PDB file of C-alpha atoms and ligand atoms in Angstrom:
ATOM      1  CA  MET A   5      24.152  55.061 -44.735  1.00 63.00           C
ATOM      2  CA  ILE A   6      26.754  52.273 -44.798  1.00 87.00           C
ATOM      3  CA  TYR A   7      26.267  49.014 -42.967  1.00 94.00           C
ATOM      4  CA  THR A   8      28.961  46.395 -42.324  1.00 96.00           C
ATOM      5  CA  ASP A   9      28.781  42.982 -43.893  1.00 96.00           C
ATOM      6  CA  GLU A  10      28.096  41.570 -40.466  1.00 96.00           C
ATOM      7  CA  VAL A  11      25.081  43.775 -40.023  1.00 96.00           C
ATOM      8  CA  MET A  12      23.772  42.873 -43.407  1.00 96.00           C
ATOM      9  CA  LYS A  13      24.315  39.173 -42.690  1.00 96.00           C
ATOM     10  CA  HIS A  14      22.312  39.304 -39.444  1.00 96.00           C
ATOM     11  CA  PHE A  15      19.623  41.461 -41.084  1.00 95.00           C
ATOM     12  CA  ALA A  16      19.272  39.020 -44.017  1.00 95.00           C
ATOM     13  CA  GLU A  17      19.287  35.951 -41.893  1.00 97.00           C
ATOM     14  CA  PRO A  18      18.653  36.795 -38.278  1.00 97.00           C
ATOM     15  CA  GLN A  19      19.317  34.010 -35.780  1.00 97.00           C
ATOM     16  CA  ASN A  20      17.073  32.855 -32.963  1.00 98.00           C
ATOM     17  CA  VAL A  21      13.987  34.478 -34.347  1.00 97.00           C
ATOM     18  CA  GLY A  22      10.542  33.514 -32.940  1.00 97.00           C
ATOM     19  CA  GLU A  23       9.187  32.496 -29.638  1.00 97.00           C
ATOM     20  CA  LEU A  24       9.997  29.839 -27.056  1.00 97.00           C
ATOM     21  CA  ASP A  25       7.025  27.655 -25.941  1.00 96.00           C
ATOM     22  CA  ASP A  26       8.924  26.703 -22.744  1.00 97.00           C
ATOM     23  CA  ALA A  27      10.323  30.097 -21.987  1.00 98.00           C
ATOM     24  CA  ASN A  28      10.484  30.920 -18.270  1.00 97.00           C
ATOM     25  CA  ALA A  29      11.365  34.610 -18.764  1.00 98.00           C
ATOM     26  CA  VAL A  30      10.180  37.184 -21.195  1.00 98.00           C
ATOM     27  CA  GLY A  31      11.301  40.826 -21.627  1.00 96.00           C
ATOM     28  CA  GLU A  32       9.723  43.483 -23.808  1.00 96.00           C
ATOM     29  CA  VAL A  33      11.015  46.961 -24.308  1.00 95.00           C
ATOM     30  CA  GLY A  34      10.201  49.832 -26.654  1.00 92.00           C
ATOM     31  CA  ASN A  35      12.572  52.396 -28.113  1.00 85.00           C
ATOM     32  CA  ALA A  36      11.407  55.877 -27.064  1.00 81.00           C
ATOM     33  CA  LYS A  37      13.148  57.417 -30.091  1.00 79.00           C
ATOM     34  CA  CYS A  38      11.315  55.473 -32.817  1.00 88.00           C
ATOM     35  CA  GLY A  39       8.603  53.414 -31.239  1.00 90.00           C
ATOM     36  CA  ASP A  40      10.168  50.118 -32.254  1.00 93.00           C
ATOM     37  CA  ILE A  41       9.643  47.073 -30.005  1.00 95.00           C
ATOM     38  CA  MET A  42      11.737  44.022 -29.090  1.00 95.00           C
ATOM     39  CA  LYS A  43      10.621  40.999 -27.214  1.00 96.00           C
ATOM     40  CA  ILE A  44      12.970  38.339 -25.947  1.00 97.00           C
ATOM     41  CA  PHE A  45      12.253  34.904 -24.592  1.00 98.00           C
ATOM     42  CA  LEU A  46      14.667  32.988 -22.328  1.00 98.00           C
ATOM     43  CA  ARG A  47      14.757  29.429 -20.998  1.00 98.00           C
ATOM     44  CA  VAL A  48      16.875  29.526 -17.963  1.00 98.00           C
ATOM     45  CA  GLU A  49      18.092  26.448 -16.145  1.00 97.00           C
ATOM     46  CA  ASP A  50      20.597  26.421 -13.300  1.00 96.00           C
ATOM     47  CA  ASN A  51      21.318  30.121 -13.852  1.00 96.00           C
ATOM     48  CA  VAL A  52      22.278  29.465 -17.423  1.00 98.00           C
ATOM     49  CA  ILE A  53      20.408  30.690 -20.528  1.00 98.00           C
ATOM     50  CA  GLN A  54      19.838  27.398 -22.253  1.00 98.00           C
ATOM     51  CA  ASP A  55      17.803  28.855 -25.141  1.00 98.00           C
ATOM     52  CA  VAL A  56      16.723  32.276 -26.456  1.00 98.00           C
ATOM     53  CA  ARG A  57      14.459  33.707 -29.128  1.00 98.00           C
ATOM     54  CA  PHE A  58      13.477  37.191 -30.153  1.00 97.00           C
ATOM     55  CA  LYS A  59      10.856  39.121 -32.036  1.00 96.00           C
ATOM     56  CA  THR A  60      11.692  42.590 -33.147  1.00 93.00           C
ATOM     57  CA  PHE A  61       9.269  45.006 -34.644  1.00 94.00           C
ATOM     58  CA  GLY A  62      11.845  47.465 -35.834  1.00 91.00           C
ATOM     59  CA  CYS A  63      14.432  48.636 -38.291  1.00 93.00           C
ATOM     60  CA  GLY A  64      17.241  46.554 -39.841  1.00 94.00           C
ATOM     61  CA  ALA A  65      19.823  47.688 -37.242  1.00 94.00           C
ATOM     62  CA  ALA A  66      17.484  46.591 -34.466  1.00 94.00           C
ATOM     63  CA  ILE A  67      16.973  43.225 -36.032  1.00 95.00           C
ATOM     64  CA  ALA A  68      20.800  42.710 -36.582  1.00 96.00           C
ATOM     65  CA  THR A  69      21.575  43.818 -32.991  1.00 96.00           C
ATOM     66  CA  SER A  70      18.818  41.530 -31.581  1.00 96.00           C
ATOM     67  CA  SER A  71      20.125  38.631 -33.602  1.00 97.00           C
ATOM     68  CA  VAL A  72      23.713  38.992 -32.488  1.00 97.00           C
ATOM     69  CA  ALA A  73      22.766  39.682 -28.873  1.00 97.00           C
ATOM     70  CA  THR A  74      20.853  36.439 -28.659  1.00 97.00           C
ATOM     71  CA  GLN A  75      23.876  34.624 -29.999  1.00 97.00           C
ATOM     72  CA  MET A  76      26.113  36.286 -27.414  1.00 97.00           C
ATOM     73  CA  ILE A  77      23.946  35.349 -24.443  1.00 98.00           C
ATOM     74  CA  LYS A  78      23.029  31.754 -25.369  1.00 98.00           C
ATOM     75  CA  GLY A  79      24.775  29.397 -23.003  1.00 98.00           C
ATOM     76  CA  LYS A  80      25.796  32.226 -20.722  1.00 98.00           C
ATOM     77  CA  THR A  81      24.973  32.775 -17.094  1.00 98.00           C
ATOM     78  CA  LEU A  82      22.464  35.417 -16.087  1.00 97.00           C
ATOM     79  CA  GLU A  83      25.328  37.574 -14.722  1.00 96.00           C
ATOM     80  CA  GLU A  84      27.188  37.350 -18.091  1.00 96.00           C
ATOM     81  CA  ALA A  85      23.951  38.260 -19.946  1.00 97.00           C
ATOM     82  CA  LEU A  86      23.425  41.267 -17.648  1.00 95.00           C
ATOM     83  CA  ALA A  87      26.962  42.385 -18.525  1.00 95.00           C
ATOM     84  CA  LEU A  88      26.100  42.542 -22.163  1.00 94.00           C
ATOM     85  CA  SER A  89      26.249  46.181 -23.305  1.00 93.00           C
ATOM     86  CA  ASN A  90      25.012  47.680 -26.506  1.00 92.00           C
ATOM     87  CA  LYS A  91      28.578  48.764 -27.175  1.00 93.00           C
ATOM     88  CA  THR A  92      29.706  45.166 -27.161  1.00 95.00           C
ATOM     89  CA  VAL A  93      26.955  44.248 -29.525  1.00 95.00           C
ATOM     90  CA  VAL A  94      27.809  47.048 -31.868  1.00 96.00           C
ATOM     91  CA  GLN A  95      31.480  46.012 -31.811  1.00 96.00           C
ATOM     92  CA  LYS A  96      30.498  42.477 -32.693  1.00 96.00           C
ATOM     93  CA  LEU A  97      28.674  43.856 -35.762  1.00 96.00           C
ATOM     94  CA  GLY A  98      31.717  45.870 -36.766  1.00 97.00           C
ATOM     95  CA  GLY A  99      29.952  49.117 -36.011  1.00 96.00           C
ATOM     96  CA  LEU A 100      26.749  50.907 -36.770  1.00 95.00           C
ATOM     97  CA  PRO A 101      26.194  54.285 -38.363  1.00 93.00           C
ATOM     98  CA  PRO A 102      25.974  56.922 -35.562  1.00 90.00           C
ATOM     99  CA  ALA A 103      22.283  57.666 -36.374  1.00 89.00           C
ATOM    100  CA  LYS A 104      21.501  53.967 -35.754  1.00 91.00           C
ATOM    101  CA  LEU A 105      23.352  53.524 -32.425  1.00 90.00           C
ATOM    102  CA  HIS A 106      20.225  54.086 -30.455  1.00 88.00           C
ATOM    103  CA  CYS A 107      18.685  50.980 -32.128  1.00 91.00           C
ATOM    104  CA  SER A 108      21.258  48.747 -30.415  1.00 91.00           C
ATOM    105  CA  VAL A 109      20.054  49.895 -26.960  1.00 90.00           C
ATOM    106  CA  LEU A 110      16.877  47.895 -27.627  1.00 91.00           C
ATOM    107  CA  ALA A 111      18.732  44.523 -27.452  1.00 92.00           C
ATOM    108  CA  GLU A 112      20.606  45.414 -24.268  1.00 93.00           C
ATOM    109  CA  GLN A 113      17.424  46.630 -22.608  1.00 94.00           C
ATOM    110  CA  ALA A 114      15.337  43.661 -23.738  1.00 95.00           C
ATOM    111  CA  VAL A 115      17.890  41.182 -22.303  1.00 96.00           C
ATOM    112  CA  LYS A 116      17.887  43.033 -19.028  1.00 96.00           C
ATOM    113  CA  ALA A 117      14.052  43.136 -18.955  1.00 96.00           C
ATOM    114  CA  ALA A 118      13.899  39.331 -19.530  1.00 97.00           C
ATOM    115  CA  VAL A 119      16.474  38.536 -16.838  1.00 97.00           C
ATOM    116  CA  ALA A 120      14.545  40.889 -14.482  1.00 96.00           C
ATOM    117  CA  ASP A 121      11.382  38.892 -15.343  1.00 97.00           C
ATOM    118  CA  TYR A 122      13.196  35.681 -14.474  1.00 97.00           C
ATOM    119  CA  TYR A 123      14.143  36.982 -11.143  1.00 96.00           C
ATOM    120  CA  THR A 124      10.693  38.233 -10.448  1.00 96.00           C
ATOM    121  CA  ARG A 125       9.229  34.805 -11.246  1.00 97.00           C
ATOM    122  CA  GLN A 126      11.706  33.290  -8.777  1.00 96.00           C
ATOM    123  CA  GLY A 127      10.426  35.660  -6.109  1.00 97.00           C
ATOM    124  CA  ILE A 128      13.640  37.684  -6.189  1.00 95.00           C
ATOM    125  CA  ASP A 129      13.578  41.532  -6.374  1.00 94.00           C
ATOM    126  CA  PRO A 130      15.188  42.160  -9.782  1.00 93.00           C
ATOM    127  CA  ALA A 131      16.359  45.587  -8.643  1.00 91.00           C
ATOM    128  CA  LEU A 132      18.985  43.793  -6.646  1.00 88.00           C
ATOM    129  CA  PHE A 133      20.678  42.583  -9.865  1.00 88.00           C
ATOM    130  CA  VAL A 134      19.382  44.460 -12.797  1.00 89.00           C
ATOM    131  CA  ASN A 135      19.810  48.119 -13.508  1.00 82.00           C
ATOM    132  CA  MET A 136      17.392  48.981 -16.164  1.00 72.00           C
ATOM    133  CA  ASN A 137      18.313  52.619 -15.998  1.00 64.00           C
ATOM    134  CA  GLU A 138      21.964  52.146 -16.888  1.00 53.00           C
ATOM    135  CA  CYS A 139      21.175  53.565 -20.195  1.00 50.00           C
ATOM    136  CA  ASP A 140      20.230  56.914 -18.797  1.00 45.00           C
ATOM    137  CA  GLU A 141      23.729  57.082 -17.388  1.00 38.00           C
ATOM    138  CA  HIS A 142      25.031  57.718 -20.924  1.00 38.00           C
ATOM    139  CA  HIS A 143      27.347  54.629 -21.134  1.00 40.00           C
ATOM    140  CA  CYS A 144      25.543  53.087 -24.057  1.00 45.00           C
ATOM    141  CA  CYS A 145      25.072  55.395 -26.969  1.00 47.00           C
ATOM    142  CA  GLY A 146      27.404  58.257 -26.798  1.00 44.00           C
ATOM    143  CA  GLU A 147      24.446  60.606 -27.154  1.00 46.00           C
ATOM    144  CA  GLY A 148      24.807  62.215 -23.740  1.00 42.00           C
ATOM    145  CA  GLY A 149      22.327  59.900 -22.142  1.00 42.00           C
ATOM    146  CA  ASN A 150      19.533  60.694 -24.543  1.00 40.00           C
ATOM    147  CA  CYS A 151      19.412  57.298 -26.002  1.00 44.00           C
ATOM    148  CA  GLY A 152      15.899  56.181 -25.063  1.00 39.00           C
TER     149      GLY A 152
HETATM  150 FE1  FES B 211      13.875  52.045 -34.262  1.00 92.95          FE
HETATM  151 FE2  FES B 211      16.178  51.415 -35.179  1.00 92.95          FE
HETATM  152  S1  FES B 211      14.938  52.983 -35.926  1.00 92.95           S
HETATM  153  S2  FES B 211      15.172  50.610 -33.467  1.00 92.95           S
END
């Protein structure tokens, strides 16, 4: 299995690892395929993600995608964070081996879960903005919607 230099860089030195004491949104998701887990912490102010951390109990590809996803959403609006797809994350990493594409779904779903948590805490129905089931609609992994 061949990983790009960018994947190896983020795996060796993942960015934004840990927890945020002053987080006002937390999302946790599990990957149905492998049982791996990602948790993401956000501090949102004025609709902008001021800070973000993650903890991933998972494989190297999951850690690399988590790392790059946190970099991509930091300083972005909630709408921009929701637009993050696992495909974009994989592109940013220069690609992943096909067998590891499902790992990148974890990062996309964890970001969405955290934003949904933020809306819930604000008394807003997250279903109005966050489509957690998008993954089932086969856009994300090229595996016919079976991406877990
Ligand atoms: Fe589980 Fe990669 S094998 S996230």
